[in-house]
Short mmCIF file of C-alpha atoms in Angstrom, two decimals:
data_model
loop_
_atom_site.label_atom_id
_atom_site.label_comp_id
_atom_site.label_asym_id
_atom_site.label_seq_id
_atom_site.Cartn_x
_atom_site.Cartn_y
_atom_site.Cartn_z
CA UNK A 1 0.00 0.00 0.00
CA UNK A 2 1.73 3.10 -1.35
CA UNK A 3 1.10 6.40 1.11
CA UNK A 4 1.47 9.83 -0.44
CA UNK A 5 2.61 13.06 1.64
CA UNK A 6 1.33 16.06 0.63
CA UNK A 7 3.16 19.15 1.65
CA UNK A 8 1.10 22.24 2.43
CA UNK A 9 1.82 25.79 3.88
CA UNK A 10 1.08 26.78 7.36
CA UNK A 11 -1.66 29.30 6.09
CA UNK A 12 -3.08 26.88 4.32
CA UNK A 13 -3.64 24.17 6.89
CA UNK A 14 -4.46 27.53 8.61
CA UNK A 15 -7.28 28.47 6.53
CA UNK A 16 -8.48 24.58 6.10
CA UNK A 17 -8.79 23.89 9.90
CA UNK A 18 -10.86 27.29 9.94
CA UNK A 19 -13.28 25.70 7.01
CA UNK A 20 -13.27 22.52 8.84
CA UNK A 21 -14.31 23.46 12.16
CA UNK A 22 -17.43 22.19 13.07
CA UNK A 23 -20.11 24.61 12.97
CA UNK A 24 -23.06 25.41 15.24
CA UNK A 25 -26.09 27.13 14.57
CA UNK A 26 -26.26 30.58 17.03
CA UNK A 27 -28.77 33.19 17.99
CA UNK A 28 -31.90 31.02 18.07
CA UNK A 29 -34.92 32.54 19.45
CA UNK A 30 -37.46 31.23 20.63
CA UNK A 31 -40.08 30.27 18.68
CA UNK A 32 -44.05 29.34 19.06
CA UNK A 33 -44.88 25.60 18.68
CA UNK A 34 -48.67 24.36 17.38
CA UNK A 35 -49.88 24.22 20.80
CA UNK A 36 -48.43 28.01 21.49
CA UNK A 37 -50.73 28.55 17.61
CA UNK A 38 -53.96 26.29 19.13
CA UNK A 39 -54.12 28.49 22.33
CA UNK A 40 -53.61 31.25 20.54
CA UNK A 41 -56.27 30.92 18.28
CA UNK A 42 -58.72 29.43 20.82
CA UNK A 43 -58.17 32.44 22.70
CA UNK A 44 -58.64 34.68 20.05
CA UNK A 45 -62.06 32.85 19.29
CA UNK A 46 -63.22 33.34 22.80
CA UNK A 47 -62.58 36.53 22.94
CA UNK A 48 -64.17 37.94 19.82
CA UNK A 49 -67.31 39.97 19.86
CA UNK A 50 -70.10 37.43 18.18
CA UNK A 51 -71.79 40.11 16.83
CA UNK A 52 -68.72 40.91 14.87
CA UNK A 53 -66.36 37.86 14.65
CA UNK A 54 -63.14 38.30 12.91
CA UNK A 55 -62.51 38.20 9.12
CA UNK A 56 -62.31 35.30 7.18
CA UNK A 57 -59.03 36.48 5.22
CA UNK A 58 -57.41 37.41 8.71
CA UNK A 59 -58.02 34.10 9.59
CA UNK A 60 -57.28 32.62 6.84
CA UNK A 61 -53.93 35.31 6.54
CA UNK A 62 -53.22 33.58 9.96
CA UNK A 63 -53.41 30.15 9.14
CA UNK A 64 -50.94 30.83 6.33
CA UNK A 65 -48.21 32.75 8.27
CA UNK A 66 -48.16 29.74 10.60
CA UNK A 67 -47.61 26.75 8.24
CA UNK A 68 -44.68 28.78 6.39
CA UNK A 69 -43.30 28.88 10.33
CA UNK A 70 -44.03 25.66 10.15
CA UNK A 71 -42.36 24.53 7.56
CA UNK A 72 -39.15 27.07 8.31
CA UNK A 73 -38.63 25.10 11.44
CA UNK A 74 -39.25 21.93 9.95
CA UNK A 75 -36.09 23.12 7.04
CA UNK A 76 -34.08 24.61 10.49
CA UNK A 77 -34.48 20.83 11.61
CA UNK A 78 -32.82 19.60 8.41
CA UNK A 79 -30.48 22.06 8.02
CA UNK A 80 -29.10 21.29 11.24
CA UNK A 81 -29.31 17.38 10.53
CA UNK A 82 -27.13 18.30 7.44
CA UNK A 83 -24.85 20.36 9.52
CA UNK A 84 -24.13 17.25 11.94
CA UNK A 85 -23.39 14.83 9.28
CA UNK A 86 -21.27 17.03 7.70
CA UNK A 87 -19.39 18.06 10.49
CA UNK A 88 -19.01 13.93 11.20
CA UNK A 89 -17.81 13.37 7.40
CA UNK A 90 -15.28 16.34 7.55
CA UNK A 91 -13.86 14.74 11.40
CA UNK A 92 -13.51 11.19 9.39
CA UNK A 93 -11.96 12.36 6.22
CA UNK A 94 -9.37 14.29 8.67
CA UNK A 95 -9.02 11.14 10.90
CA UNK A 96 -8.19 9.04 7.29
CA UNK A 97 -6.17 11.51 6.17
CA UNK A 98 -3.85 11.91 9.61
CA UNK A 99 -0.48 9.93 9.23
CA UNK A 100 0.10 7.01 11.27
CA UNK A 101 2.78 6.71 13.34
#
């Protein structure tokens, strides 16, 4: 089995640590789960004047805005599932590449 040295400049094992660093996702905020939406909403309901209950399109408007938060969370949750297999693929390939002693 023939093994191959390559030769590369401080900066640019430098600069290749840097990109292989794992990364982690900061600055989340908190964010408003269904049940958070359902209480919301059943509150709202509740609360509104039967005489004059709220607008269809608001509702409706409503509804929308939360399945596209919905779905942003649900891409968040891949996104960081990508992130972690990445970061595992990147610590192997190092680990393989690493010269045995």
């Amino acid at each position: 089995m023939m093994t191959t040295t390559n030769s590369i400049t401080p900066a640019a094992q430098a600069t290749l640590d840097r990109l292989n660093t794992p990364s982690k996702l900061t600055g989340q905020a908190q964010t408003l789960d269904q049940a958070d939406f359902l209480k919301l909403l059943t509150t709202q309901l509740s609360q509104q004047d039967p005489l004059e209950p709220q607008d269809n399109q608001a509702m409706i408007a409503q509804m929308a805005q939360f399945s596209a938060l919905s779905a942003q969370t649900a891409s968040g949750a891949t996104l960081e599932e990508i992130s972690t297999k990445l970061d595992r693929l990147i610590s192997a390939q190092e680990a393989a590449l690493r010269p045995r002693t």
